[in-house]
Amino acid sequence: GQQLNQSPQSMFIQEGEDVSMNCTSSSIFNTWLWYKQDPGEGPVLLIALYKAGELTSNGRLTAQFGITRKDSFLNISASIPSDVGIYFCAGHSSNTGKLIFGQGTTLQVKP
Amino acid sequence: DSGVTQTPKHLITATGQRVTLRCSPRSGDLSVYWYQQSLDQGLQFLIQYYNGEERAKGNILERFSAQQFPDLHSELNLSSLELGDSALYFCASSVAAGLSDTQYFGPGTRLTVL
């Protein structure tokens, strides 16, 4: 079945550093979504991407929909302590109608 | 606060039992989604309802079922519970029917099966 490989699994960085994480799949997706989950909370949608090659920003966050439609990247610039949490990618295929989530990237920021 | 409410917050039960989780979507949202989050399986989409009808299915087991009522609240029924069903169950809602539409997640129900 469809699977998403998200990497890295975890990151421990210094405040102010830039962060990059990605998701790859052997399948094509029509939509890529990036979520952040704080401890004890539900995921919150950060960015949605709808077209191959699309680059979208939300404040210090930038995400890209890969040209092959099989991958997506999320970058966080100038990280701050409140960026701590788990980041999930999700891909939606209009063929299967399914929404598949990556395993998550746990981000820790050292002040 | 996303506006999505879920009850109960915690549930502890035994193997073989049946439980019902409840979700009230944000005011005006017609779609309700159910997700399961566990340590070994990660976050998985289970099922979506739109305006009372099943819209999309994910990795939902046959022992699980859901429905959306005329007032748009939804219930997820889990039966013949197994230890591996222990997880955090999230409900989310959105205005429209597309799986990629912005979904607002509730706080979750933590189910522990002993």
mmCIF file of C-alpha atoms in Angstrom, chain A residues 26-95:
data_model
loop_
_atom_site.group_PDB
_atom_site.id
_atom_site.type_symbol
_atom_site.label_atom_id
_atom_site.label_comp_id
_atom_site.label_asym_id
_atom_site.label_seq_id
_atom_site.Cartn_x
_atom_site.Cartn_y
_atom_site.Cartn_z
ATOM 1 C CA SER A 26 6.936 5.605 -4.092
ATOM 2 C CA SER A 27 3.411 6.782 -4.947
ATOM 3 C CA ILE A 28 2.154 10.013 -6.451
ATOM 4 C CA PHE A 29 0.071 12.346 -4.321
ATOM 5 C CA ASN A 30 -2.195 15.164 -5.435
ATOM 6 C CA THR A 31 -1.982 17.130 -2.215
ATOM 7 C CA TRP A 32 0.673 17.435 0.468
ATOM 8 C CA LEU A 33 -0.098 18.687 3.951
ATOM 9 C CA TRP A 34 2.170 19.580 6.852
ATOM 10 C CA TYR A 35 0.955 19.498 10.469
ATOM 11 C CA LYS A 36 2.461 20.295 13.847
ATOM 12 C CA GLN A 37 1.443 18.504 17.014
ATOM 13 C CA ASP A 38 2.200 19.912 20.457
ATOM 14 C CA PRO A 39 2.341 17.541 23.444
ATOM 15 C CA GLY A 40 -1.143 16.520 24.558
ATOM 16 C CA GLU A 41 -2.811 18.309 21.665
ATOM 17 C CA GLY A 42 -4.210 17.380 18.288
ATOM 18 C CA PRO A 43 -2.327 18.172 15.068
ATOM 19 C CA VAL A 44 -2.648 21.660 13.620
ATOM 20 C CA LEU A 45 -2.447 22.236 9.874
ATOM 21 C CA LEU A 46 0.531 24.432 8.946
ATOM 22 C CA ILE A 47 0.673 24.401 5.159
ATOM 23 C CA ALA A 48 -1.279 22.762 2.315
ATOM 24 C CA LEU A 49 0.228 22.231 -1.153
ATOM 25 C CA TYR A 50 -1.901 21.472 -4.198
ATOM 26 C CA LYS A 51 0.361 21.662 -7.269
ATOM 27 C CA ALA A 52 3.623 20.002 -8.244
ATOM 28 C CA GLY A 53 6.445 22.477 -7.829
ATOM 29 C CA GLU A 54 4.402 24.746 -5.569
ATOM 30 C CA LEU A 55 6.331 26.637 -2.910
ATOM 31 C CA THR A 56 4.254 28.076 -0.068
ATOM 32 C CA SER A 57 5.233 30.025 3.021
ATOM 33 C CA ASN A 58 3.543 30.566 6.353
ATOM 34 C CA GLY A 59 5.654 32.940 8.406
ATOM 35 C CA ARG A 60 9.013 31.278 9.047
ATOM 36 C CA LEU A 61 7.762 28.041 7.503
ATOM 37 C CA THR A 62 8.201 27.177 3.839
ATOM 38 C CA ALA A 63 7.032 23.979 2.200
ATOM 39 C CA GLN A 64 7.427 22.663 -1.317
ATOM 40 C CA PHE A 65 5.506 20.141 -3.371
ATOM 41 C CA GLY A 66 8.085 18.090 -5.262
ATOM 42 C CA ILE A 67 8.069 18.131 -9.060
ATOM 43 C CA THR A 68 7.700 14.345 -9.217
ATOM 44 C CA ARG A 69 4.686 14.600 -6.840
ATOM 45 C CA LYS A 70 6.360 11.920 -4.740
ATOM 46 C CA ASP A 71 7.982 14.168 -2.174
ATOM 47 C CA SER A 72 7.622 17.303 -0.122
ATOM 48 C CA PHE A 73 9.896 19.429 2.046
ATOM 49 C CA LEU A 74 9.302 21.652 5.051
ATOM 50 C CA ASN A 75 11.803 24.267 6.133
ATOM 51 C CA ILE A 76 11.689 26.310 9.323
ATOM 52 C CA SER A 77 13.931 29.347 9.444
ATOM 53 C CA ALA A 78 15.410 30.937 12.558
ATOM 54 C CA SER A 79 13.924 28.374 14.932
ATOM 55 C CA ILE A 80 12.556 29.451 18.304
ATOM 56 C CA PRO A 81 11.702 27.398 21.408
ATOM 57 C CA SER A 82 7.978 27.299 20.589
ATOM 58 C CA ASP A 83 8.774 25.400 17.373
ATOM 59 C CA VAL A 84 9.231 22.328 19.567
ATOM 60 C CA GLY A 85 6.816 19.546 18.698
ATOM 61 C CA ILE A 86 6.170 16.762 16.243
ATOM 62 C CA TYR A 87 5.813 17.642 12.576
ATOM 63 C CA PHE A 88 3.806 15.355 10.298
ATOM 64 C CA CYS A 89 3.552 15.292 6.558
ATOM 65 C CA ALA A 90 0.473 13.821 4.904
ATOM 66 C CA GLY A 91 -0.229 12.987 1.313
ATOM 67 C CA HIS A 92 -3.629 12.714 -0.320
ATOM 68 C CA SER A 93 -4.219 10.648 -3.420
ATOM 69 C CA SER A 94 -7.338 11.391 -5.443
ATOM 70 C CA ASN A 95 -7.013 7.928 -7.004
#
